[in-house]
Short mmCIF file of C-alpha atoms in Angstrom, two decimals:
data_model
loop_
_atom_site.label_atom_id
_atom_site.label_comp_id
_atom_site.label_asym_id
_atom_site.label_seq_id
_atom_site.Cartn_x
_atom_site.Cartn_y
_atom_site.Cartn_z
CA UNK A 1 245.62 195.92 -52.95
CA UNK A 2 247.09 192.60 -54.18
CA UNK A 3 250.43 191.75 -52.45
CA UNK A 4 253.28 189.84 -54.43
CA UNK A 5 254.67 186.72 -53.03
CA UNK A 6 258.18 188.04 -52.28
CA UNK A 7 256.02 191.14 -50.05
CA UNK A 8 253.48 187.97 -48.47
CA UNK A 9 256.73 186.10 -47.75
CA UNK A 10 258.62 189.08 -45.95
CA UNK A 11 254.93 189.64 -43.79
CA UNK A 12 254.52 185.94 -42.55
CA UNK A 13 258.39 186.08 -41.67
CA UNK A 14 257.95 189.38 -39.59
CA UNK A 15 254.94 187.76 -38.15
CA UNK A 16 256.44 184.48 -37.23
CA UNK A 17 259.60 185.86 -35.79
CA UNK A 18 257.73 188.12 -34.06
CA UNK A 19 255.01 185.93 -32.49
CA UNK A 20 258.20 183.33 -31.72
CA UNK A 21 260.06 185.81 -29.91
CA UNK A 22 257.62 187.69 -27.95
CA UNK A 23 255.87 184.86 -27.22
CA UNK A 24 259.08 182.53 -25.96
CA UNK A 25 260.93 186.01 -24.18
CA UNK A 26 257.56 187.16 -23.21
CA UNK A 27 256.53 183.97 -21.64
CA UNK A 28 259.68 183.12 -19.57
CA UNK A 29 259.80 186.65 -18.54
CA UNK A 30 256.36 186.86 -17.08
CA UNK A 31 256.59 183.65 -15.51
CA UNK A 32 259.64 184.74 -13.45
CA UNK A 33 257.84 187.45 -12.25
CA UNK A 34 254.97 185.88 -11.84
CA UNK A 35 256.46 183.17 -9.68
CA UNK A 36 258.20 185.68 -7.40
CA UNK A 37 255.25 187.72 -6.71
CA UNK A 38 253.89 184.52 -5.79
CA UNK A 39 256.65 184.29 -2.85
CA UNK A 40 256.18 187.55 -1.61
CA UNK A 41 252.28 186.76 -1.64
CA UNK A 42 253.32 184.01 0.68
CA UNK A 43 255.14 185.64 3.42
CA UNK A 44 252.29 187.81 3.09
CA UNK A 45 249.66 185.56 3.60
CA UNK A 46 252.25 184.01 6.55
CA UNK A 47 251.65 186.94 8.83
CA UNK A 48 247.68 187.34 8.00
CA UNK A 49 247.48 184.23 9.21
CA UNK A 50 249.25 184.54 12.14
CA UNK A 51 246.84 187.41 12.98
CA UNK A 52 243.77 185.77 12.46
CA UNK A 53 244.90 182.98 14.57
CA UNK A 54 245.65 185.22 17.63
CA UNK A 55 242.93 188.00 17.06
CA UNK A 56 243.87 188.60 20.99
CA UNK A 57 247.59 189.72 20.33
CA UNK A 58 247.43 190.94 16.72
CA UNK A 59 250.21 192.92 16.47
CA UNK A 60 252.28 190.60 18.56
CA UNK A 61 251.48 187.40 16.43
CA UNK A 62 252.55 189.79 13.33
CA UNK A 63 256.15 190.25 14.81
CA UNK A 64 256.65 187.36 15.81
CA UNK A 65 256.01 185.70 12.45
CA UNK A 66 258.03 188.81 10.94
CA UNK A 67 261.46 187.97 13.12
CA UNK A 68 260.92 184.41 12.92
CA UNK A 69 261.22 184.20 9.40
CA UNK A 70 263.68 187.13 9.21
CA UNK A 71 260.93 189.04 6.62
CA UNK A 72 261.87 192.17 5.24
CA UNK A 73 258.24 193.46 5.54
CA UNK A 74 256.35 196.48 7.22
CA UNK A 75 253.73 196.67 9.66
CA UNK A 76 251.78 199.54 9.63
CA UNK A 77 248.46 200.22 12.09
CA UNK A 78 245.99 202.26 10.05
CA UNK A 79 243.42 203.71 12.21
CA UNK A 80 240.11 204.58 11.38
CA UNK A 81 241.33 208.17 11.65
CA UNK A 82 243.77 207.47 9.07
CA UNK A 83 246.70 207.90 11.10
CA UNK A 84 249.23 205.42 10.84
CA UNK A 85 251.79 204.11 12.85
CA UNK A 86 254.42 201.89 11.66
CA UNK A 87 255.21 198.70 13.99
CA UNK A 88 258.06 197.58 11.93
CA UNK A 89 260.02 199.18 9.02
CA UNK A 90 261.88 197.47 6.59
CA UNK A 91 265.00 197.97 5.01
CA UNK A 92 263.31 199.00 1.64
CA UNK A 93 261.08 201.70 2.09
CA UNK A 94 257.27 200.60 1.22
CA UNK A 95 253.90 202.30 0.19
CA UNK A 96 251.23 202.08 2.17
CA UNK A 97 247.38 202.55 0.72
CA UNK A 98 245.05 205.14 2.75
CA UNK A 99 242.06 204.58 4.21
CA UNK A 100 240.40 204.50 0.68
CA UNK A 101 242.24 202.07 -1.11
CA UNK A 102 242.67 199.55 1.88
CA UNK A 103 239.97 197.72 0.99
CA UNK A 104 241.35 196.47 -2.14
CA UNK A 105 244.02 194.82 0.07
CA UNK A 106 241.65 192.77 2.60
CA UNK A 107 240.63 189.47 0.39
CA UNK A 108 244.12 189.31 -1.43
CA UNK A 109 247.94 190.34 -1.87
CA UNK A 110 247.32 193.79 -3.87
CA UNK A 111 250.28 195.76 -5.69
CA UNK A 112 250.46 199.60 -5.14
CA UNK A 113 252.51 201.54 -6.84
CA UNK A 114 254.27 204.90 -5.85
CA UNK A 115 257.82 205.85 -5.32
CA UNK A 116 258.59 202.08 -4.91
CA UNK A 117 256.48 199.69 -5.48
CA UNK A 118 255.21 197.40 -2.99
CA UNK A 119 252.96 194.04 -2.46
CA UNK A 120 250.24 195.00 0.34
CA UNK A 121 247.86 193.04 2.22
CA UNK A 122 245.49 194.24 5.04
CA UNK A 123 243.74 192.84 7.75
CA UNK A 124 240.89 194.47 10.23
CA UNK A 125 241.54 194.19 13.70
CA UNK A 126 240.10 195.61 16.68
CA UNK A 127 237.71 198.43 16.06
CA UNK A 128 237.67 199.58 12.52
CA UNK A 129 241.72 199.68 13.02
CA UNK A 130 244.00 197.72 10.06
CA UNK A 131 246.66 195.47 10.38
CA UNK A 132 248.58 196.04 7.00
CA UNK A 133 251.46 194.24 5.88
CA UNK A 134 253.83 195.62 2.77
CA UNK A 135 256.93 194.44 0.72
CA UNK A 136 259.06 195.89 -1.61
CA UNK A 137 258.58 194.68 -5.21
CA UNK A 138 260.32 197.49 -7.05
CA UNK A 139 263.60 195.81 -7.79
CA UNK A 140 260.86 192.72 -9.40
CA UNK A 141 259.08 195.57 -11.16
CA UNK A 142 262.32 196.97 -12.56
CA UNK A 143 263.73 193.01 -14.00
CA UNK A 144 260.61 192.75 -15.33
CA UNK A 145 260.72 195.86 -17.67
CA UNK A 146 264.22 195.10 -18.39
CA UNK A 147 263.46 191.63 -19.44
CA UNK A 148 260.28 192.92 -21.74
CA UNK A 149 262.65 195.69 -23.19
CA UNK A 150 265.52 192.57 -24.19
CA UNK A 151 262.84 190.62 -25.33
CA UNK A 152 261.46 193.57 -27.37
CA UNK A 153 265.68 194.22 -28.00
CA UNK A 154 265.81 190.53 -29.86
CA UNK A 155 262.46 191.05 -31.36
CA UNK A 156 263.73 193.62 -33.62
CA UNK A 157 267.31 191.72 -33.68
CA UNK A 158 265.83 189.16 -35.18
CA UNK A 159 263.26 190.40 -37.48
CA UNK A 160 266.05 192.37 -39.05
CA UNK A 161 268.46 189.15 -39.30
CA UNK A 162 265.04 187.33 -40.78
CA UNK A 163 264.33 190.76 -43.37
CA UNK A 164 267.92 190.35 -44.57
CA UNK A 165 267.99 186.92 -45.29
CA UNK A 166 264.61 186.91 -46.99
CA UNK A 167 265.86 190.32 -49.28
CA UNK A 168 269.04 187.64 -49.86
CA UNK A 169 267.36 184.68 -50.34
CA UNK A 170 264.87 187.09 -52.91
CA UNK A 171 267.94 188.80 -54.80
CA UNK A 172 269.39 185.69 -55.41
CA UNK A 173 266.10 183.97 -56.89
CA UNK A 174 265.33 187.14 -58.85
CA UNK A 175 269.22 186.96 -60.34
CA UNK A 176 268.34 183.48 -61.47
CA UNK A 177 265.17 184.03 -62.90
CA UNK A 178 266.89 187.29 -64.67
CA UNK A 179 269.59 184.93 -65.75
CA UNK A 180 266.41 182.53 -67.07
CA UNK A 181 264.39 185.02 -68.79
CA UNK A 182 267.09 186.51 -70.66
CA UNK A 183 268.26 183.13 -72.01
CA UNK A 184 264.61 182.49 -73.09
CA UNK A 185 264.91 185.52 -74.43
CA UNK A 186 268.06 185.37 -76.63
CA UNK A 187 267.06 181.72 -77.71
CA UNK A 188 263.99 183.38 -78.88
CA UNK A 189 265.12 186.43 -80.72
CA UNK A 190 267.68 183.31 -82.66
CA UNK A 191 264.76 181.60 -83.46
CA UNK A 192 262.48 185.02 -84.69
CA UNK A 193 265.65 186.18 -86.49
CA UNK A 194 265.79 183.00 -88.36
CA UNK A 195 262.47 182.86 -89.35
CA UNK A 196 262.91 186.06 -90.68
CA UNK A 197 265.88 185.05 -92.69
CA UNK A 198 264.30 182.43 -94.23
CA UNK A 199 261.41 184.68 -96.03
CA UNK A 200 264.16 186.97 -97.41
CA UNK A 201 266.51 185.21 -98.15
CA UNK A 202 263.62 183.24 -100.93
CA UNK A 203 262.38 186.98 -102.18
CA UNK A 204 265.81 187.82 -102.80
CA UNK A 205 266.55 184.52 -104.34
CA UNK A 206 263.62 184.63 -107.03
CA UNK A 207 264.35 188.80 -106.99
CA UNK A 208 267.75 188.23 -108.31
CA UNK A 209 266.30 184.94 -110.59
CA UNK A 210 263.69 187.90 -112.46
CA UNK A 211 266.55 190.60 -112.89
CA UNK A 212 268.64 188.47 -114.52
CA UNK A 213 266.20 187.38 -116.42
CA UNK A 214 266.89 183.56 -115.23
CA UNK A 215 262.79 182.58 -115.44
CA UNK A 216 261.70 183.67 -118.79
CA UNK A 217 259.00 181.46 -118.84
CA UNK A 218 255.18 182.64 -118.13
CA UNK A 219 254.36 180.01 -115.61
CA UNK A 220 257.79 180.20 -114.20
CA UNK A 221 257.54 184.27 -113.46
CA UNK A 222 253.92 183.64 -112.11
CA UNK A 223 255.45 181.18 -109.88
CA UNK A 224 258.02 183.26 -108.94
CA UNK A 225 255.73 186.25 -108.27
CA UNK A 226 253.29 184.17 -105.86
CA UNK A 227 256.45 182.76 -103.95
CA UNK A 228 257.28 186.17 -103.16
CA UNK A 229 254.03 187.38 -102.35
CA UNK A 230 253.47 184.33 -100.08
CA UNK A 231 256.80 185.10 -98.16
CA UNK A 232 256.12 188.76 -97.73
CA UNK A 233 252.29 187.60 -96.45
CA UNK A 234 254.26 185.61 -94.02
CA UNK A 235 256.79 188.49 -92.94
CA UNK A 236 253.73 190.51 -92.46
CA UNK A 237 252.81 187.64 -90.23
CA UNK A 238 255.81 187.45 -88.19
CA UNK A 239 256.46 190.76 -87.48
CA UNK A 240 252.90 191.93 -86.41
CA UNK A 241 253.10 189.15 -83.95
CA UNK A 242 256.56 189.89 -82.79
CA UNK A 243 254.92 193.34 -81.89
CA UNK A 244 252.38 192.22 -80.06
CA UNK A 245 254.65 190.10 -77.93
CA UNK A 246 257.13 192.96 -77.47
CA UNK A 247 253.34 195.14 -76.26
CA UNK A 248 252.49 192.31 -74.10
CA UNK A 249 256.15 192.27 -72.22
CA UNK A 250 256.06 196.00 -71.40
CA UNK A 251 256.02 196.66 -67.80
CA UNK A 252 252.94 198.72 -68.09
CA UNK A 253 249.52 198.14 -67.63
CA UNK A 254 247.18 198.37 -70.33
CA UNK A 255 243.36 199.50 -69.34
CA UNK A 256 240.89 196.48 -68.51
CA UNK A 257 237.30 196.22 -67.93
CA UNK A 258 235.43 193.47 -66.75
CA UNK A 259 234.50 190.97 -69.38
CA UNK A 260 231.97 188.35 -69.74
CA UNK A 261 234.29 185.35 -70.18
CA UNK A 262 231.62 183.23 -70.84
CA UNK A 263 229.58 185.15 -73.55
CA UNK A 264 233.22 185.99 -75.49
CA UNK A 265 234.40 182.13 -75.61
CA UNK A 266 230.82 181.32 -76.40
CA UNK A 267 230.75 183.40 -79.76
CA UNK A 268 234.15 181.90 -80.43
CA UNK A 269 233.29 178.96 -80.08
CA UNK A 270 230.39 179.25 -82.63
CA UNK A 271 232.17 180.45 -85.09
CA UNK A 272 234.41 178.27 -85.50
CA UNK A 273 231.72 175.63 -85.50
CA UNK A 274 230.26 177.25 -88.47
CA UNK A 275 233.82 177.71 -90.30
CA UNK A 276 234.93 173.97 -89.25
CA UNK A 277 231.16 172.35 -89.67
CA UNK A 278 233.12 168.80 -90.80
CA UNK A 279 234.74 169.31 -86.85
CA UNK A 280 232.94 167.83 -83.56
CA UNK A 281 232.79 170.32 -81.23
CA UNK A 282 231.69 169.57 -77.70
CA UNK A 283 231.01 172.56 -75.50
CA UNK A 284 230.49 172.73 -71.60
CA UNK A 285 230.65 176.64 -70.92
CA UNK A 286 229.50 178.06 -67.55
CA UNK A 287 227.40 181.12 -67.64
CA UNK A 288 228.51 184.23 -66.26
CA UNK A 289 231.66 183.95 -65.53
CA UNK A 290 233.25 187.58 -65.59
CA UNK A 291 237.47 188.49 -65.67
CA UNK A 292 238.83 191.26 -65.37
CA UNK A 293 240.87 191.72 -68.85
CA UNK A 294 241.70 193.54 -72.01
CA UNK A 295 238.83 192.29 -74.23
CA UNK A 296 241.35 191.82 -77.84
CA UNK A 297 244.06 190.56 -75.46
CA UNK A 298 241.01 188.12 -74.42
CA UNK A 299 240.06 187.09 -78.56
CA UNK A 300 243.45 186.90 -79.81
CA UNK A 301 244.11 184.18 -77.01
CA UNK A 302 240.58 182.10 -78.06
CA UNK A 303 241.39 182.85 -81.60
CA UNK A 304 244.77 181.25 -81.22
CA UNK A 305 243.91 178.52 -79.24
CA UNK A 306 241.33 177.61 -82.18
CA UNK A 307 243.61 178.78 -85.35
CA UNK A 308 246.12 176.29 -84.20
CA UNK A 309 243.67 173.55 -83.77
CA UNK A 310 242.82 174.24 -87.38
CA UNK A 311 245.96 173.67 -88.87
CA UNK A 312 247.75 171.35 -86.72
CA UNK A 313 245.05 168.43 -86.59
CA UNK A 314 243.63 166.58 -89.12
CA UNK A 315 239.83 167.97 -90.27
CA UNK A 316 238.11 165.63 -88.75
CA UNK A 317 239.40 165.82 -85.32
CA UNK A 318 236.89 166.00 -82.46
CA UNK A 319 237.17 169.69 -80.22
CA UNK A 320 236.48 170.29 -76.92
CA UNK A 321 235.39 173.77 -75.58
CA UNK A 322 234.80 174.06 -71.29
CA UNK A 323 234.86 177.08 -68.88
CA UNK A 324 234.01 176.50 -65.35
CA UNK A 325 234.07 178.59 -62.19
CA UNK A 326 236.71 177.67 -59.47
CA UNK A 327 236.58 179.60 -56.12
CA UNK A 328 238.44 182.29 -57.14
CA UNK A 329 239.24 181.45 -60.81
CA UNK A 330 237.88 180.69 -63.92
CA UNK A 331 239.47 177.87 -65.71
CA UNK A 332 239.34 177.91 -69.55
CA UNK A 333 240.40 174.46 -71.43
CA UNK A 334 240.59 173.90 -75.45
CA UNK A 335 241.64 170.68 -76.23
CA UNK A 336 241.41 168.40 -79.48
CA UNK A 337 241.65 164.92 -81.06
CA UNK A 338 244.95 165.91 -83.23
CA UNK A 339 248.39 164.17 -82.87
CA UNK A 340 249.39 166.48 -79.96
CA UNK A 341 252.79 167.40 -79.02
CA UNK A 342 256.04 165.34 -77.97
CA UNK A 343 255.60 163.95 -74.57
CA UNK A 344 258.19 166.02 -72.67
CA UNK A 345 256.17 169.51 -73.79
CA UNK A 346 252.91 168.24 -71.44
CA UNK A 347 253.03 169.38 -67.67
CA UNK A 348 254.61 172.86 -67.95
CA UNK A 349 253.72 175.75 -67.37
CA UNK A 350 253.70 178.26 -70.57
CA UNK A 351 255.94 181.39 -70.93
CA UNK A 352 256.40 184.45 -72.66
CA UNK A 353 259.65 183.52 -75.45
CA UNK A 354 258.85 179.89 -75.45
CA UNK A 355 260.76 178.29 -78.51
CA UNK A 356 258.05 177.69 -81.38
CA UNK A 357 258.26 175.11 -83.98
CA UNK A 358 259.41 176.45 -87.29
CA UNK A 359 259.03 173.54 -89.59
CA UNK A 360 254.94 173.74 -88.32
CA UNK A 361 255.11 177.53 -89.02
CA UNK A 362 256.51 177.22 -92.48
CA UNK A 363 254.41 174.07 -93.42
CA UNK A 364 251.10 176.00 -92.44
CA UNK A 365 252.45 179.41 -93.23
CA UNK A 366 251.96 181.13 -89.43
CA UNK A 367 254.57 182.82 -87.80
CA UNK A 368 254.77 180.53 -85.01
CA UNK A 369 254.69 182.44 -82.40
CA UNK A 370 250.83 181.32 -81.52
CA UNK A 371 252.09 180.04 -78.24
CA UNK A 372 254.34 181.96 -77.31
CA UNK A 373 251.68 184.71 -77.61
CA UNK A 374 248.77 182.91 -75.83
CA UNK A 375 251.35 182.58 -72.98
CA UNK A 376 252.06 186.16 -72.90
CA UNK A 377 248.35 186.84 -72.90
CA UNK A 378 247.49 184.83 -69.91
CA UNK A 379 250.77 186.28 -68.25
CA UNK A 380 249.22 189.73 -68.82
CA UNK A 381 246.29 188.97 -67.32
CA UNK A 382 247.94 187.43 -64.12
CA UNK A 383 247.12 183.90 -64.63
CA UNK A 384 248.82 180.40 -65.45
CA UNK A 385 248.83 178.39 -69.20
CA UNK A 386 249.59 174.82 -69.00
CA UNK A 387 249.60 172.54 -71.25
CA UNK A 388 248.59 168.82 -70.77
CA UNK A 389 247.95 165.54 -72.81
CA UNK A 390 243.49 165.71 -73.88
CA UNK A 391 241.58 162.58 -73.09
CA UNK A 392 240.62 163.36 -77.04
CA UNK A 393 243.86 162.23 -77.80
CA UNK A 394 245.89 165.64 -78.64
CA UNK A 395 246.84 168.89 -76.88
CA UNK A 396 244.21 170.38 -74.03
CA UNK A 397 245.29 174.15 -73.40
CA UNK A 398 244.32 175.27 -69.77
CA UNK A 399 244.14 178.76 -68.80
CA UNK A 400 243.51 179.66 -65.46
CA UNK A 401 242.86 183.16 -64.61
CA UNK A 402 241.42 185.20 -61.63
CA UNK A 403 238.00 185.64 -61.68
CA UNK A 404 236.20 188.90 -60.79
CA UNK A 405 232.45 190.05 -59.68
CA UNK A 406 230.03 190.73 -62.68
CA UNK A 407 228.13 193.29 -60.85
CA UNK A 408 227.91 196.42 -62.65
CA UNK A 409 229.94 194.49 -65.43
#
């Protein structure tokens, strides 16, 4: 499932707020309670000591250290029966391990946990008696959980604070671009509604010229005739490609397949060859190269691309046909030797509604909507049209469009 950029944005925000959070809050939390652990493992490690220096007097050198350093520990004697007897008891009540979990106690400070939970460490003295030593750590235990639950607290806090910007930040952006497209598109509907002025407003002239019986002349009616006929041809024109642009700008998705890119702009390209034989044509196409796309979304962009080559450029202006594989793309460049276009137009990137050039679609008789169609093709088919000055001189078109497996193409 392919993820827009507005969705991959919101993700990596979560993430990163997230990761900064937990990881900051996280940190400083478990560093506080590691470091007083680390205390308590001291005083701990105080009265072991003691006892190991004064394996005579055991529980003697354990008191001692105890009131010396006014600890708030308990000694307990464990027997080997299990029976214990507590030496000293502290003001926070402690749990003590049995006889089967002492062990776990004798190299190192262990925690136990029960009622409260407590920092143990054992020592064997005479016999198979034990020496063991405990400490409180619930009130630790219970900052610590408080301290993960306010970092988890500003976790969310600030995720939410991050969402609602982002949705802000989005809304705003998607306003403007609303605010974009719809001038694009009333700049464009000006400019279709005006090239369909024009054609009727010269069938009605020569219409009302014949009824009146203004052009009585032979050559004069056959003139007026093939005017008309001409304009209607271009109507014709115009409005089939308005239709296809208003298909193309529908929100929903028409049914692809995966398509041989390379073996489609191939046979393209040799036709055109063979209609435009006067034309060098230069052609550097990669072999199996497969899109996923609607195959006569596919030709009417080549055919186009090539159409306008044919009547914007002079006849004996040099063409350039290349398709190469990127990583995960397949870029697509037609460029030619004609005069090009004004230097501003070079370095964008082509939309749906771009303006079109009337005096070129009434001097060649298109509709001029060719590019504004080829950009609504490659829109459809989720990739980018730019447009760029050719080292041949003219225009180089360069479609760039996700590329796709060709097994079981």
């Amino acid at each position: 499932m392919k993820l827009s950029n507005s969705t991959r944005i919101r993700l990596v925000t979560v993430f990163l707020s997230t990761f900064l959070t937990l990881g900051i809050g996280g940190y400083s939390a478990a560093h506080t309670h590691s470091t007083e652990i680390s205390k308590i493992d001291q005083q701990l490690s105080l009265v072991i000591e003691s006892v190991r220096e004064n394996v005579n007097q055991p529980l003697g050198a354990a008191l001692f250290t105890v009131q010396q350093n006014s600890m708030d520990v308990a000694l307990v004697l464990l027997t080997h029966n299990g029976d214990m007897t507590r030496v000293s008891d502290p003001a926070t009540p402690t749990v003590i391990p049995d006889l089967t979990s002492i062990a776990q106690s004798l190299v190192k400070p262990m925690t136990f946990k029960g009622s409260n939970a407590s920092r143990v460490f054992s020592i064997q003295i005479t016999g198979e008696d034990y020496l063991v030593v405990a400490k409180s750590i619930d009130d630790i235990e219970k900052s610590f959980s408080a301290s993960i639950r306010t970092v988890l607290f500003f976790a969310v806090a600030i995720n939410g604070a991050a969402l609602l910007l982002v949705f802000i930040y989005f809304r705003r952006i998607n306003r403007s671009e609303q605010k974009a497209a719809l001038a694009r598109m009333q700049e464009f509907l000006g400019d279709a509604s005006h090239e369909l002025r024009t054609p009727l407003t010269v069938i009605k002239g020569y219409v009302e010229m014949l009824s009146k019986g203004q052009l009585s002349a032979p050559e004069d009616k056959v003139r007026a005739f093939s005017r008309v006929g001409s304009e209607i041809t271009r109507m014709e024109s115009l409005i089939q490609d308005l239709l296809l642009l208003a298909e193309l700008g529908e929100s929903g998705k028409r049914v692809t397949e995966k398509v041989n890119l390379s073996e489609v702009l191939s046979a393209h390209a040799t036709d055109f060859l063979t209609l435009h034989p006067d034309r060098k044509v230069s052609t550097s196409i990669q072999s199996e190269i497969y899109i996923s796309a609607t195959k006569d979304y596919l030709a009417r962009f080549i055919q186009n691309a090539l159409t306008n080559i044919a009547r914007h450029t002079p006849n004996d202006a040099p063409v350039s046909i290349t398709l190469k594989a990127g990583v995960k793309e397949a870029v697509l460049t037609i460029e030619d030797g004609g005069q090009g276009l004004p230097a501003g137009s070079y370095g964008k990137k082509m939309r749906s509604f771009n303006r079109f050039d009337p005096s070129r679609s009434r001097e060649n008789g298109g509709s001029g909507l060719g590019m504004s169609i080829m950009a609504a093709v490659i829109t459809k088919l989720s990739g980018d049209l730019q447009l760029r000055k050719s080292e041949l001189g003219g225009l180089a078109l360069e479609a760039t469009l996700p590329r796709t497996s060709g097994e079981d193409a």
